[in-house]
Amino acid sequence: MSATTAPPAGTTPPAPPATVDTHCPYCALQCGMGLRPAAGEEGVEVVERAAFDVNRGALCGKGRTAPALLSSRVRLTEPLVRRRRGGPLEPAGWEEALDRVAEGLSRTRAAHGPDAVGVFGGGGLTNEKAYALGKFARLVLGTSQIDYNGRFCMSSAAAAQGRAFGLDRGLPFPLADVPRTGCVVLVGSNLAETMPPALRYLTELRENGGRLVVVDPRRTRTADHADLHLAPRPGTDLALALGMLHLVVAEGRVDEEFVAARTSGWPEARAAAMAHWPELVERITGVPVPRLREAVAMFCDAPASMVLTARGPEQQSKGTDTVGAWINLCLATGRAGRPLSGYGCLTGQGNGQGGREHGQKADQLPGYRRLDDPAAREHVARVWGVDPNSLPGPGRSAYELLDALGRDVRALLLSGSNPVVSAPHAAHVEERIASLDFLAVCDVVLSETAALADVVLPVAQWAEETGTTTSLEGRVLLRRRAVTAPPGVRTDLEVLNALAARLGWRRGFPTDPEEVFGELRRASAGGPADYSGITYRRIAEEGGVFWPCPEVPGADGAGGPSADPHPGTPRLFLDRFATGDGRARFVPVAHRPAAEEPDADHPLLLTTGRVLAQYQSGAQTRRVAELNGAAPGPFVELHPRLAERLGVAEGEPVAVVSRRGRAVAPARITSGIRPDTVFMPFHWPGEGRANTLTNPALDPTSRMPEFKVCAVRVEAAGSEAVAGEAVPSRPHG
Ligand SMILES: Nc1nc2c(c(=O)[nH]1)N[C@H]1C(S)=C(S)[C@@H](COP(=O)(O)OP(=O)(O)OC[C@H]3O[C@@H](n4cnc5c(=O)[nH]c(N)nc54)[C@H](O)[C@@H]3O)O[C@H]1N2
Ligand SMILES: Nc1nc2c(c(=O)[nH]1)N[C@H]1C(S)=C(S)[C@@H](COP(=O)(O)OP(=O)(O)OC[C@H]3O[C@@H](n4cnc5c(=O)[nH]c(N)nc54)[C@H](O)[C@@H]3O)O[C@H]1N2
Ligand code: SF4
Ligand SMILES: [Mo]
């Protein structure tokens, strides 16, 4: 592979077959879909891929309409450069654009050192891209300053799982186990809107006689399916889980045998839980004691049960301890490391799992190795052919990196994220980004962040290139190239190759995804997330492979004595946990308040999240007409009693004010939300941007910001103009 500029995407691989089996570009469910040339038109259309067992052909509206993203009408098809500060972004050729990026990054590096150059990645990038980005940062730029938007996503669950189990994989079992357990406690996940085809697993659970408990301050479309809905005050899940554990002990429901045989640290965790008696927990959470008892009974009476969390309990400044408390509940009742039982986290982005395993996270090397572990550095440095001492150490976490822009970090290469909309305290982040000496953005569209860049590099996307993603099940999947990218775009791998060459990296930077995957396999070999036994061919033949999957010598068909390949690991921890002594570790945790609690000036709580038809910062879905029609703008969900007190009617503008700013959006009045809480989705920029309000307080362990709780006041915004149209209230159960 040459180290010089690669040919444009689409000139290398052979013509694809008529219908190509691939996966959706959006969320972590990674639904299977087929793509084939659209009848009588340009482009491709989606066809059902019933054979992929996770979604059995079902897609949500985002997946179904995803081909619209491929249209040149909505995406970038040539590089853009800002030739003078304050001037406009103008079309440019690739040579000029790449030269400018190389120059911008190397000028900063020469003047201020390698750590003045930052890299920000995304959990939507394929494993190959995430791996290449991490390698590029550490070898070519020599910077420690790389992190990614997954820090905003499931980092608290990852930290808690690592702490308790010695290993972090979203779900330690396949989704297919969910309908076969006896009870699921679903905490802060609105999967009816965020992973609609996965709702089937919960409805089948109930058809099989299992029970569903949903914990969410709002009666969501998901909660409508629950046997029991607990609606705690935002930010109090930690107390709720401790209250349940207290009752487990008080009611004699501890699985002493399991605790003795498979765990350590129970006495301390037990003592911590005993300090959270039910009446105190009711005062903190607002959940009545009888409901708490009902939840405990449903969870413990079932022969097997699961706790699944998503962003509700995780995106808190105590998210790691909160997830830890739910894990403690599972451990004390013997509901972990056993068939059909366990704790799992529903990861979010298309490659939310793989994106955190292969080196774009500030503290990690490929294979989920730790950057501060000498043996891990040694192994990866050997694969990369460099001196382990030349690898930088751990860098700043995502928000801390964004906060350092324009100060310690003066040039940034950003790929696969739109923090101007999605980062907490977004007005501040926007100001930091604008103060950079140099910003380069690789994106498919001109996102709000790309619009601030000095150079925008238009890249190929999902259906235009091959790569792997790792779904919420820890299953490595193959997204296949189905169409040819427009001539003016390049793949992210080609961009990194061209920049590496310009920055003096002489050893090449592969642009062929399968070659990159081969290197990733070697780099991950022997690590916690071992991909070394996984090949593109196996993924295609087996419908995905669950990691860890170490290579078995001679099993790859490439000569040598024949041996059976490792089958992959759909279920973790059944024999032992991944800790040194094989025991799961209880971590004693105690409730603490949110970083910002209501006061006289800001008497309400704001929580934030998602709607069905928009994805994340909206950079992609706001460009798809059908989705935008279904969810055209922001809104503020509030209880009828609060609306009445404010004198606000449905659809009228309300202002939400926090210590960081003010956002205005139409009211959506619903009795499905707590009267002390308002909710805003975060998919829009401008006046209705929820992240103008959110608090960047970080979890001390995971460095996850507190997206789910901040103190606000809400005011009628009178007849002021409101961004976005009023949206009709949706039926609420
Ligand atoms: N349509 C759509 N689907 C998506 C995405 C998208 O943007 N749009 N994004 C993808 C990604 S990256 C992710 S991370 C997932 C996220 O998937 P989810 O976690 O399901 O999404 P959210 O809406 O952020 O939060 C879930 C629920 O948490 C509740 N909640 C708020 N505060 C609290 C609290 O303090 N405690 C508890 N228990 N619950 C609380 C909210 O009311 C909300 O209903 O979705 C993925 N799928
Ligand atoms: N208030 C609030 N804020 C939140 C959250 C919340 O619940 N509440 N949730 C947080 C969570 S969980 C997440 S995951 C973040 C997500 O927020 P962001 O990081 O902003 O995620 P996206 O909007 O998905 O941005 C991905 C960008 O990458 C581009 N892209 C797509 N494919 C490719 C590709 O192949 N290569 C490149 N280079 N670019 C590509 C897209 O066009 C888009 O601009 O938001 C966080 N922000
Ligand atoms: S649920 Fe997720 S993966 Fe499936 S079609 Fe919708 S966005 Fe795509
Ligand atoms: Mo996420």
mmCIF file of N, CA, C and O and ligand atoms in Angstrom, residues 23-33 54-55 57-66 191 193-198 348 350 479 612 615, ligand 3:
data_model
loop_
_atom_site.group_PDB
_atom_site.id
_atom_site.type_symbol
_atom_site.label_atom_id
_atom_site.label_comp_id
_atom_site.label_asym_id
_atom_site.label_seq_id
_atom_site.Cartn_x
_atom_site.Cartn_y
_atom_site.Cartn_z
ATOM 1 N N HIS A 23 -25.863 -3.220 6.901
ATOM 2 C CA HIS A 23 -26.506 -2.810 8.149
ATOM 3 C C HIS A 23 -26.795 -1.320 8.124
ATOM 4 O O HIS A 23 -26.151 -0.552 7.410
ATOM 5 N N CYS A 24 -27.744 -0.939 8.960
ATOM 6 C CA CYS A 24 -28.208 0.452 9.047
ATOM 7 C C CYS A 24 -27.064 1.378 9.489
ATOM 8 O O CYS A 24 -26.209 0.985 10.285
ATOM 9 N N PRO A 25 -27.042 2.626 9.008
ATOM 10 C CA PRO A 25 -25.974 3.546 9.420
ATOM 11 C C PRO A 25 -26.155 4.124 10.818
ATOM 12 O O PRO A 25 -25.232 4.772 11.326
ATOM 13 N N TYR A 26 -27.304 3.935 11.436
ATOM 14 C CA TYR A 26 -27.562 4.687 12.666
ATOM 15 C C TYR A 26 -27.236 3.922 13.949
ATOM 16 O O TYR A 26 -26.067 3.775 14.281
ATOM 17 N N CYS A 27 -28.229 3.392 14.663
ATOM 18 C CA CYS A 27 -28.005 3.063 16.084
ATOM 19 C C CYS A 27 -27.364 1.701 16.313
ATOM 20 O O CYS A 27 -27.121 0.928 15.388
ATOM 21 N N ALA A 28 -27.112 1.413 17.591
ATOM 22 C CA ALA A 28 -26.345 0.231 18.008
ATOM 23 C C ALA A 28 -27.068 -1.085 17.779
ATOM 24 O O ALA A 28 -26.463 -2.145 17.917
ATOM 25 N N LEU A 29 -28.347 -1.038 17.450
ATOM 26 C CA LEU A 29 -29.036 -2.293 17.134
ATOM 27 C C LEU A 29 -28.473 -2.854 15.830
ATOM 28 O O LEU A 29 -28.478 -4.061 15.621
ATOM 29 N N GLN A 30 -27.987 -1.953 14.966
ATOM 30 C CA GLN A 30 -27.351 -2.360 13.708
ATOM 31 C C GLN A 30 -28.235 -3.348 12.933
ATOM 32 O O GLN A 30 -27.792 -4.437 12.530
ATOM 33 N N CYS A 31 -29.469 -2.928 12.718
ATOM 34 C CA CYS A 31 -30.420 -3.766 11.988
ATOM 35 C C CYS A 31 -29.848 -4.176 10.640
ATOM 36 O O CYS A 31 -29.214 -3.382 9.944
ATOM 37 N N GLY A 32 -30.094 -5.425 10.278
ATOM 38 C CA GLY A 32 -29.698 -5.893 8.963
ATOM 39 C C GLY A 32 -30.653 -5.360 7.910
ATOM 40 O O GLY A 32 -31.851 -5.213 8.154
ATOM 41 N N MET A 33 -30.110 -5.016 6.768
ATOM 42 C CA MET A 33 -30.947 -4.581 5.645
ATOM 43 C C MET A 33 -30.266 -4.988 4.346
ATOM 44 O O MET A 33 -29.062 -5.232 4.311
ATOM 45 N N VAL A 54 -31.504 -10.390 14.449
ATOM 46 C CA VAL A 54 -31.745 -9.340 15.452
ATOM 47 C C VAL A 54 -33.027 -8.566 15.147
ATOM 48 O O VAL A 54 -33.854 -8.348 16.032
ATOM 49 N N ASN A 55 -33.219 -8.170 13.895
ATOM 50 C CA ASN A 55 -34.418 -7.391 13.556
ATOM 51 C C ASN A 55 -35.356 -8.113 12.602
ATOM 52 O O ASN A 55 -36.458 -7.639 12.364
ATOM 53 N N GLY A 57 -35.757 -8.319 9.535
ATOM 54 C CA GLY A 57 -36.301 -7.513 8.451
ATOM 55 C C GLY A 57 -36.931 -6.205 8.899
ATOM 56 O O GLY A 57 -37.073 -5.272 8.116
ATOM 57 N N ALA A 58 -37.322 -6.099 10.169
ATOM 58 C CA ALA A 58 -37.976 -4.868 10.638
ATOM 59 C C ALA A 58 -36.959 -3.722 10.718
ATOM 60 O O ALA A 58 -35.818 -3.930 11.109
ATOM 61 N N LEU A 59 -37.406 -2.536 10.332
ATOM 62 C CA LEU A 59 -36.558 -1.339 10.425
ATOM 63 C C LEU A 59 -37.407 -0.209 10.969
ATOM 64 O O LEU A 59 -38.621 -0.178 10.759
ATOM 65 N N CYS A 60 -36.784 0.741 11.654
ATOM 66 C CA CYS A 60 -37.532 1.944 12.009
ATOM 67 C C CYS A 60 -37.455 2.912 10.835
ATOM 68 O O CYS A 60 -36.749 2.662 9.849
ATOM 69 N N GLY A 61 -38.183 4.022 10.941
ATOM 70 C CA GLY A 61 -38.231 4.980 9.838
ATOM 71 C C GLY A 61 -36.866 5.527 9.452
ATOM 72 O O GLY A 61 -36.609 5.824 8.284
ATOM 73 N N LYS A 62 -35.968 5.625 10.420
ATOM 74 C CA LYS A 62 -34.637 6.146 10.103
ATOM 75 C C LYS A 62 -33.892 5.181 9.189
ATOM 76 O O LYS A 62 -33.302 5.574 8.192
ATOM 77 N N GLY A 63 -33.921 3.910 9.545
ATOM 78 C CA GLY A 63 -33.241 2.920 8.718
ATOM 79 C C GLY A 63 -33.877 2.819 7.331
ATOM 80 O O GLY A 63 -33.175 2.751 6.320
ATOM 81 N N ARG A 64 -35.193 2.832 7.329
ATOM 82 C CA ARG A 64 -35.914 2.679 6.060
ATOM 83 C C ARG A 64 -35.580 3.818 5.089
ATOM 84 O O ARG A 64 -35.499 3.623 3.880
ATOM 85 N N THR A 65 -35.390 5.035 5.633
ATOM 86 C CA THR A 65 -35.143 6.191 4.773
ATOM 87 C C THR A 65 -33.657 6.511 4.609
ATOM 88 O O THR A 65 -33.301 7.516 3.983
ATOM 89 N N ALA A 66 -32.797 5.668 5.157
ATOM 90 C CA ALA A 66 -31.357 5.991 5.154
ATOM 91 C C ALA A 66 -30.767 6.240 3.760
ATOM 92 O O ALA A 66 -29.849 7.063 3.632
ATOM 93 N N LEU A 191 -36.603 2.513 24.470
ATOM 94 C CA LEU A 191 -36.252 1.827 23.223
ATOM 95 C C LEU A 191 -37.390 1.732 22.216
ATOM 96 O O LEU A 191 -37.135 1.475 21.038
ATOM 97 N N GLU A 193 -38.706 4.176 21.071
ATOM 98 C CA GLU A 193 -38.355 5.251 20.143
ATOM 99 C C GLU A 193 -36.898 5.183 19.691
ATOM 100 O O GLU A 193 -36.567 5.654 18.608
ATOM 101 N N THR A 194 -36.032 4.625 20.527
ATOM 102 C CA THR A 194 -34.609 4.676 20.180
ATOM 103 C C THR A 194 -34.094 3.404 19.505
ATOM 104 O O THR A 194 -33.033 3.441 18.882
ATOM 105 N N MET A 195 -34.819 2.309 19.624
ATOM 106 C CA MET A 195 -34.458 1.057 18.928
ATOM 107 C C MET A 195 -35.737 0.276 18.657
ATOM 108 O O MET A 195 -35.918 -0.845 19.155
ATOM 109 N N PRO A 196 -36.641 0.853 17.881
ATOM 110 C CA PRO A 196 -37.996 0.281 17.782
ATOM 111 C C PRO A 196 -38.054 -1.222 17.494
ATOM 112 O O PRO A 196 -38.838 -1.929 18.145
ATOM 113 N N PRO A 197 -37.228 -1.760 16.578
ATOM 114 C CA PRO A 197 -37.366 -3.200 16.354
ATOM 115 C C PRO A 197 -37.018 -4.041 17.585
ATOM 116 O O PRO A 197 -37.410 -5.204 17.661
ATOM 117 N N ALA A 198 -36.312 -3.465 18.557
ATOM 118 C CA ALA A 198 -35.955 -4.218 19.765
ATOM 119 C C ALA A 198 -37.130 -4.336 20.732
ATOM 120 O O ALA A 198 -37.095 -5.151 21.665
ATOM 121 N N GLY A 348 -25.409 2.838 22.336
ATOM 122 C CA GLY A 348 -26.247 3.749 21.557
ATOM 123 C C GLY A 348 -25.929 3.872 20.090
ATOM 124 O O GLY A 348 -26.770 3.644 19.219
ATOM 125 N N GLY A 350 -24.101 3.429 16.305
ATOM 126 C CA GLY A 350 -23.926 2.289 15.421
ATOM 127 C C GLY A 350 -22.726 1.434 15.807
ATOM 128 O O GLY A 350 -22.786 0.211 15.774
ATOM 129 N N ARG A 479 -20.580 -4.308 7.541
ATOM 130 C CA ARG A 479 -21.353 -3.385 6.707
ATOM 131 C C ARG A 479 -20.692 -3.386 5.346
ATOM 132 O O ARG A 479 -19.538 -2.990 5.211
ATOM 133 N N LEU A 612 -38.280 9.629 18.177
ATOM 134 C CA LEU A 612 -38.190 8.543 17.207
ATOM 135 C C LEU A 612 -37.552 8.935 15.877
ATOM 136 O O LEU A 612 -36.694 8.233 15.353
ATOM 137 N N TYR A 615 -32.094 11.705 14.803
ATOM 138 C CA TYR A 615 -30.937 10.991 15.314
ATOM 139 C C TYR A 615 -29.897 11.990 15.799
ATOM 140 O O TYR A 615 -29.411 12.824 15.025
HETATM 141 S S1 SF4 B 3 -33.488 0.674 15.149
HETATM 142 FE FE1 SF4 B 3 -31.462 1.578 14.840
HETATM 143 S S2 SF4 B 3 -30.371 0.169 13.514
HETATM 144 FE FE2 SF4 B 3 -32.541 -0.387 13.408
HETATM 145 S S3 SF4 B 3 -33.329 0.691 11.629
HETATM 146 FE FE3 SF4 B 3 -33.688 2.025 13.379
HETATM 147 S S4 SF4 B 3 -31.880 3.344 13.524
HETATM 148 FE FE4 SF4 B 3 -31.374 1.626 12.163
#
